[in-house]
mmCIF file with all atom_site columns, C-alpha atoms in Angstrom:
data_model
loop_
_atom_site.group_PDB
_atom_site.id
_atom_site.type_symbol
_atom_site.label_atom_id
_atom_site.label_alt_id
_atom_site.label_comp_id
_atom_site.label_asym_id
_atom_site.label_entity_id
_atom_site.label_seq_id
_atom_site.pdbx_PDB_ins_code
_atom_site.Cartn_x
_atom_site.Cartn_y
_atom_site.Cartn_z
_atom_site.occupancy
_atom_site.B_iso_or_equiv
_atom_site.pdbx_formal_charge
_atom_site.auth_seq_id
_atom_site.auth_comp_id
_atom_site.auth_asym_id
_atom_site.auth_atom_id
_atom_site.pdbx_PDB_model_num
ATOM 1   C CA . MET H 1 1   ? -32.264 -20.099 2.294  1.00 0.00 ? 1   MET H CA 1
ATOM 2   C CA . PHE H 1 2   ? -36.033 -20.451 2.035  1.00 0.00 ? 2   PHE H CA 1
ATOM 3   C CA . ILE H 1 3   ? -37.538 -22.930 -0.387 1.00 0.00 ? 3   ILE H CA 1
ATOM 4   C CA . SER H 1 4   ? -41.028 -23.975 -1.431 1.00 0.00 ? 4   SER H CA 1
ATOM 5   C CA . VAL H 1 5   ? -42.605 -27.273 -0.463 1.00 0.00 ? 5   VAL H CA 1
ATOM 6   C CA . SER H 1 6   ? -42.145 -28.554 -4.021 1.00 0.00 ? 6   SER H CA 1
ATOM 7   C CA . GLU H 1 7   ? -38.366 -28.058 -3.673 1.00 0.00 ? 7   GLU H CA 1
ATOM 8   C CA . ARG H 1 8   ? -37.946 -29.989 -0.431 1.00 0.00 ? 8   ARG H CA 1
ATOM 9   C CA . GLU H 1 9   ? -35.969 -33.162 -0.195 1.00 0.00 ? 9   GLU H CA 1
ATOM 10  C CA . GLY H 1 10  ? -36.729 -35.162 2.929  1.00 0.00 ? 10  GLY H CA 1
ATOM 11  C CA . SER H 1 11  ? -38.493 -33.788 5.980  1.00 0.00 ? 11  SER H CA 1
ATOM 12  C CA . CYS H 1 12  ? -35.905 -32.067 8.175  1.00 0.00 ? 12  CYS H CA 1
ATOM 13  C CA . TYR H 1 13  ? -37.258 -28.536 7.761  1.00 0.00 ? 13  TYR H CA 1
ATOM 14  C CA . LEU H 1 14  ? -38.940 -25.879 9.801  1.00 0.00 ? 14  LEU H CA 1
ATOM 15  C CA . GLU H 1 15  ? -42.064 -24.752 8.012  1.00 0.00 ? 15  GLU H CA 1
ATOM 16  C CA . PHE H 1 16  ? -43.417 -21.225 7.972  1.00 0.00 ? 16  PHE H CA 1
ATOM 17  C CA . ALA H 1 17  ? -47.147 -21.815 7.418  1.00 0.00 ? 17  ALA H CA 1
ATOM 18  C CA . PHE H 1 18  ? -50.076 -19.419 7.154  1.00 0.00 ? 18  PHE H CA 1
ATOM 19  C CA . CYS H 1 19  ? -52.732 -19.669 9.856  1.00 0.00 ? 19  CYS H CA 1
ATOM 20  C CA . ARG H 1 20  ? -56.020 -20.139 8.036  1.00 0.00 ? 20  ARG H CA 1
ATOM 21  C CA . SER H 1 21  ? -58.224 -20.750 11.068 1.00 0.00 ? 21  SER H CA 1
ATOM 22  C CA . CYS H 1 22  ? -60.285 -18.044 12.714 1.00 0.00 ? 22  CYS H CA 1
ATOM 23  C CA . ARG H 1 23  ? -59.791 -19.955 16.011 1.00 0.00 ? 23  ARG H CA 1
ATOM 24  C CA . PRO H 1 24  ? -56.115 -20.986 16.020 1.00 0.00 ? 24  PRO H CA 1
ATOM 25  C CA . ALA H 1 25  ? -55.894 -21.273 19.784 1.00 0.00 ? 25  ALA H CA 1
ATOM 26  C CA . SER H 1 26  ? -58.246 -22.902 22.227 1.00 0.00 ? 26  SER H CA 1
ATOM 27  C CA . GLY H 1 27  ? -57.978 -22.159 25.923 1.00 0.00 ? 27  GLY H CA 1
ATOM 28  C CA . GLY H 1 28  ? -54.815 -20.180 25.285 1.00 0.00 ? 28  GLY H CA 1
ATOM 29  C CA . LYS H 1 29  ? -53.092 -23.149 23.636 1.00 0.00 ? 29  LYS H CA 1
ATOM 30  C CA . THR H 1 30  ? -52.297 -23.830 19.997 1.00 0.00 ? 30  THR H CA 1
ATOM 31  C CA . ASP H 1 31  ? -54.904 -26.108 18.403 1.00 0.00 ? 31  ASP H CA 1
ATOM 32  C CA . PHE H 1 32  ? -52.938 -28.952 16.763 1.00 0.00 ? 32  PHE H CA 1
ATOM 33  C CA . ASP H 1 33  ? -55.958 -30.291 14.875 1.00 0.00 ? 33  ASP H CA 1
ATOM 34  C CA . ILE H 1 34  ? -56.211 -27.298 12.532 1.00 0.00 ? 34  ILE H CA 1
ATOM 35  C CA . ILE H 1 35  ? -52.601 -27.272 11.364 1.00 0.00 ? 35  ILE H CA 1
ATOM 36  C CA . THR H 1 36  ? -51.844 -28.575 7.878  1.00 0.00 ? 36  THR H CA 1
ATOM 37  C CA . HIS H 1 37  ? -48.248 -29.431 7.083  1.00 0.00 ? 37  HIS H CA 1
ATOM 38  C CA . TRP H 1 38  ? -46.521 -28.966 3.727  1.00 0.00 ? 38  TRP H CA 1
ATOM 39  C CA . SER H 1 39  ? -49.002 -26.501 2.196  1.00 0.00 ? 39  SER H CA 1
ATOM 40  C CA . ASP H 1 40  ? -48.041 -25.274 -1.264 1.00 0.00 ? 40  ASP H CA 1
ATOM 41  C CA . ASP H 1 41  ? -47.719 -21.697 -0.012 1.00 0.00 ? 41  ASP H CA 1
ATOM 42  C CA . SER H 1 42  ? -45.507 -22.488 2.988  1.00 0.00 ? 42  SER H CA 1
ATOM 43  C CA . LEU H 1 43  ? -41.866 -21.469 3.160  1.00 0.00 ? 43  LEU H CA 1
ATOM 44  C CA . LEU H 1 44  ? -39.311 -23.980 4.377  1.00 0.00 ? 44  LEU H CA 1
ATOM 45  C CA . ILE H 1 45  ? -35.876 -23.595 5.847  1.00 0.00 ? 45  ILE H CA 1
ATOM 46  C CA . SER H 1 46  ? -33.661 -26.614 6.395  1.00 0.00 ? 46  SER H CA 1
ATOM 47  C CA . TRP H 1 47  ? -32.680 -27.598 9.891  1.00 0.00 ? 47  TRP H CA 1
ATOM 48  C CA . GLU H 1 48  ? -29.048 -26.914 9.003  1.00 0.00 ? 48  GLU H CA 1
ATOM 49  C CA . ASN H 1 49  ? -29.790 -23.344 7.867  1.00 0.00 ? 49  ASN H CA 1
ATOM 50  C CA . PHE H 1 50  ? -32.253 -22.602 10.641 1.00 0.00 ? 50  PHE H CA 1
ATOM 51  C CA . GLY H 1 51  ? -29.504 -22.434 13.274 1.00 0.00 ? 51  GLY H CA 1
ATOM 52  C CA . ASP H 1 52  ? -27.883 -19.438 11.591 1.00 0.00 ? 52  ASP H CA 1
ATOM 53  C CA . PHE H 1 53  ? -31.264 -17.812 11.008 1.00 0.00 ? 53  PHE H CA 1
ATOM 54  C CA . TYR H 1 54  ? -32.223 -18.284 14.660 1.00 0.00 ? 54  TYR H CA 1
ATOM 55  C CA . THR H 1 55  ? -28.888 -16.934 15.859 1.00 0.00 ? 55  THR H CA 1
ATOM 56  C CA . GLU H 1 56  ? -29.622 -13.712 13.944 1.00 0.00 ? 56  GLU H CA 1
ATOM 57  C CA . TYR H 1 57  ? -33.362 -13.371 14.632 1.00 0.00 ? 57  TYR H CA 1
ATOM 58  C CA . GLY H 1 58  ? -34.234 -15.616 17.575 1.00 0.00 ? 58  GLY H CA 1
ATOM 59  C CA . ASP H 1 59  ? -34.816 -12.637 19.845 1.00 0.00 ? 59  ASP H CA 1
ATOM 60  C CA . ILE H 1 60  ? -37.550 -11.491 17.441 1.00 0.00 ? 60  ILE H CA 1
ATOM 61  C CA . LEU H 1 61  ? -39.197 -14.926 17.202 1.00 0.00 ? 61  LEU H CA 1
ATOM 62  C CA . CYS H 1 62  ? -39.335 -15.726 20.928 1.00 0.00 ? 62  CYS H CA 1
ATOM 63  C CA . CYS H 1 63  ? -42.885 -14.358 21.358 1.00 0.00 ? 63  CYS H CA 1
ATOM 64  C CA . ALA H 1 64  ? -44.834 -17.301 19.879 1.00 0.00 ? 64  ALA H CA 1
ATOM 65  C CA . LEU H 1 65  ? -47.713 -19.007 21.640 1.00 0.00 ? 65  LEU H CA 1
ATOM 66  C CA . LEU H 1 66  ? -46.578 -22.558 22.391 1.00 0.00 ? 66  LEU H CA 1
ATOM 67  C CA . PRO H 1 67  ? -48.782 -25.629 22.865 1.00 0.00 ? 67  PRO H CA 1
ATOM 68  C CA . ASN H 1 68  ? -48.178 -25.550 26.637 1.00 0.00 ? 68  ASN H CA 1
ATOM 69  C CA . ASP H 1 69  ? -49.768 -22.068 26.955 1.00 0.00 ? 69  ASP H CA 1
ATOM 70  C CA . GLU H 1 70  ? -46.384 -20.372 27.324 1.00 0.00 ? 70  GLU H CA 1
ATOM 71  C CA . ASN H 1 71  ? -44.752 -17.781 25.091 1.00 0.00 ? 71  ASN H CA 1
ATOM 72  C CA . GLY H 1 72  ? -41.346 -18.349 23.568 1.00 0.00 ? 72  GLY H CA 1
ATOM 73  C CA . PHE H 1 73  ? -39.985 -20.453 20.759 1.00 0.00 ? 73  PHE H CA 1
ATOM 74  C CA . ASN H 1 74  ? -39.488 -24.215 20.468 1.00 0.00 ? 74  ASN H CA 1
ATOM 75  C CA . CYS H 1 75  ? -38.072 -25.737 17.304 1.00 0.00 ? 75  CYS H CA 1
ATOM 76  C CA . TYR H 1 76  ? -39.763 -29.078 18.049 1.00 0.00 ? 76  TYR H CA 1
ATOM 77  C CA . CYS H 1 77  ? -43.410 -27.970 18.154 1.00 0.00 ? 77  CYS H CA 1
ATOM 78  C CA . PRO H 1 78  ? -45.832 -25.479 16.554 1.00 0.00 ? 78  PRO H CA 1
ATOM 79  C CA . ASN H 1 79  ? -45.111 -21.841 17.316 1.00 0.00 ? 79  ASN H CA 1
ATOM 80  C CA . TYR H 1 80  ? -48.123 -19.591 16.682 1.00 0.00 ? 80  TYR H CA 1
ATOM 81  C CA . TYR H 1 81  ? -47.920 -15.861 15.932 1.00 0.00 ? 81  TYR H CA 1
ATOM 82  C CA . ASP H 1 82  ? -51.288 -14.088 15.858 1.00 0.00 ? 82  ASP H CA 1
ATOM 83  C CA . ARG H 1 83  ? -51.769 -10.976 13.716 1.00 0.00 ? 83  ARG H CA 1
ATOM 84  C CA . GLU H 1 84  ? -50.480 -8.643  16.411 1.00 0.00 ? 84  GLU H CA 1
ATOM 85  C CA . LYS H 1 85  ? -47.320 -10.708 16.920 1.00 0.00 ? 85  LYS H CA 1
ATOM 86  C CA . THR H 1 86  ? -46.966 -11.126 13.157 1.00 0.00 ? 86  THR H CA 1
ATOM 87  C CA . SER H 1 87  ? -46.952 -7.334  12.783 1.00 0.00 ? 87  SER H CA 1
ATOM 88  C CA . ALA H 1 88  ? -44.356 -6.951  15.522 1.00 0.00 ? 88  ALA H CA 1
ATOM 89  C CA . VAL H 1 89  ? -42.119 -9.695  14.099 1.00 0.00 ? 89  VAL H CA 1
ATOM 90  C CA . LEU H 1 90  ? -42.445 -8.274  10.591 1.00 0.00 ? 90  LEU H CA 1
ATOM 91  C CA . SER H 1 91  ? -41.576 -4.769  11.743 1.00 0.00 ? 91  SER H CA 1
ATOM 92  C CA . ALA H 1 92  ? -38.503 -5.967  13.615 1.00 0.00 ? 92  ALA H CA 1
ATOM 93  C CA . LEU H 1 93  ? -37.341 -8.142  10.728 1.00 0.00 ? 93  LEU H CA 1
ATOM 94  C CA . ARG H 1 94  ? -37.674 -5.283  8.236  1.00 0.00 ? 94  ARG H CA 1
ATOM 95  C CA . GLU H 1 95  ? -35.127 -3.331  10.276 1.00 0.00 ? 95  GLU H CA 1
ATOM 96  C CA . ARG H 1 96  ? -32.530 -6.110  10.435 1.00 0.00 ? 96  ARG H CA 1
ATOM 97  C CA . ILE H 1 97  ? -33.060 -8.770  7.815  1.00 0.00 ? 97  ILE H CA 1
ATOM 98  C CA . THR H 1 98  ? -30.231 -9.573  5.435  1.00 0.00 ? 98  THR H CA 1
ATOM 99  C CA . GLU H 1 99  ? -30.576 -10.210 1.712  1.00 0.00 ? 99  GLU H CA 1
ATOM 100 C CA . LYS H 1 100 ? -30.397 -13.997 1.944  1.00 0.00 ? 100 LYS H CA 1
ATOM 101 C CA . TYR H 1 101 ? -33.508 -14.103 4.148  1.00 0.00 ? 101 TYR H CA 1
ATOM 102 C CA . MET H 1 102 ? -35.427 -11.395 2.258  1.00 0.00 ? 102 MET H CA 1
ATOM 103 C CA . PRO H 1 103 ? -38.029 -13.794 0.718  1.00 0.00 ? 103 PRO H CA 1
ATOM 104 C CA . LEU H 1 104 ? -39.520 -14.047 4.204  1.00 0.00 ? 104 LEU H CA 1
ATOM 105 C CA . ILE H 1 105 ? -40.657 -10.397 4.179  1.00 0.00 ? 105 ILE H CA 1
ATOM 106 C CA . PRO H 1 106 ? -43.320 -10.542 1.414  1.00 0.00 ? 106 PRO H CA 1
ATOM 107 C CA . TRP H 1 107 ? -44.479 -13.901 2.769  1.00 0.00 ? 107 TRP H CA 1
ATOM 108 C CA . MET H 1 108 ? -44.978 -12.385 6.231  1.00 0.00 ? 108 MET H CA 1
ATOM 109 C CA . GLU H 1 109 ? -46.721 -9.347  4.740  1.00 0.00 ? 109 GLU H CA 1
ATOM 110 C CA . ARG H 1 110 ? -49.233 -11.785 3.287  1.00 0.00 ? 110 ARG H CA 1
ATOM 111 C CA . ALA H 1 111 ? -49.574 -13.562 6.664  1.00 0.00 ? 111 ALA H CA 1
ATOM 112 C CA . GLU H 1 112 ? -50.340 -10.212 8.270  1.00 0.00 ? 112 GLU H CA 1
ATOM 113 C CA . ALA H 1 113 ? -52.793 -8.986  5.624  1.00 0.00 ? 113 ALA H CA 1
ATOM 114 C CA . ASP H 1 114 ? -54.621 -12.126 4.478  1.00 0.00 ? 114 ASP H CA 1
ATOM 115 C CA . PHE H 1 115 ? -54.432 -14.654 7.327  1.00 0.00 ? 115 PHE H CA 1
ATOM 116 C CA . GLU H 1 116 ? -54.706 -14.982 11.102 1.00 0.00 ? 116 GLU H CA 1
ATOM 117 C CA . GLY H 1 117 ? -50.957 -14.797 11.432 1.00 0.00 ? 117 GLY H CA 1
ATOM 118 C CA . PHE H 1 118 ? -48.583 -17.690 10.918 1.00 0.00 ? 118 PHE H CA 1
ATOM 119 C CA . TYR H 1 119 ? -46.922 -20.739 12.435 1.00 0.00 ? 119 TYR H CA 1
ATOM 120 C CA . ILE H 1 120 ? -43.387 -21.950 12.504 1.00 0.00 ? 120 ILE H CA 1
ATOM 121 C CA . LEU H 1 121 ? -43.843 -25.693 12.577 1.00 0.00 ? 121 LEU H CA 1
ATOM 122 C CA . GLY H 1 122 ? -40.973 -27.508 14.203 1.00 0.00 ? 122 GLY H CA 1
ATOM 123 C CA . VAL H 1 123 ? -39.025 -30.499 13.044 1.00 0.00 ? 123 VAL H CA 1
#
């Protein structure tokens, strides 16, 4: 279900990207200027496959900081998960994730340990 950037064909994907900035949010809002799309270490899921993924795990992902200073999830904009939210999402996913989505777990462990969380960048 998840692929690397080098495997993508087209651009209709949601991108799981590491947050590399020590200041990912300004004034409580996601800072668009620091986000880099299509990084080599991002994970991608196609728009077609994301619907099934979100049906299974949307309740876990609905805690992101959105660009409008609200919390939730929006598949058309950046969704930011700080380290605390990354830990909570990771913990919840570990309890429920199925085999086909398992590559997300080690990726999120890296987001928690080595970065300032992660983004899900919308289509």
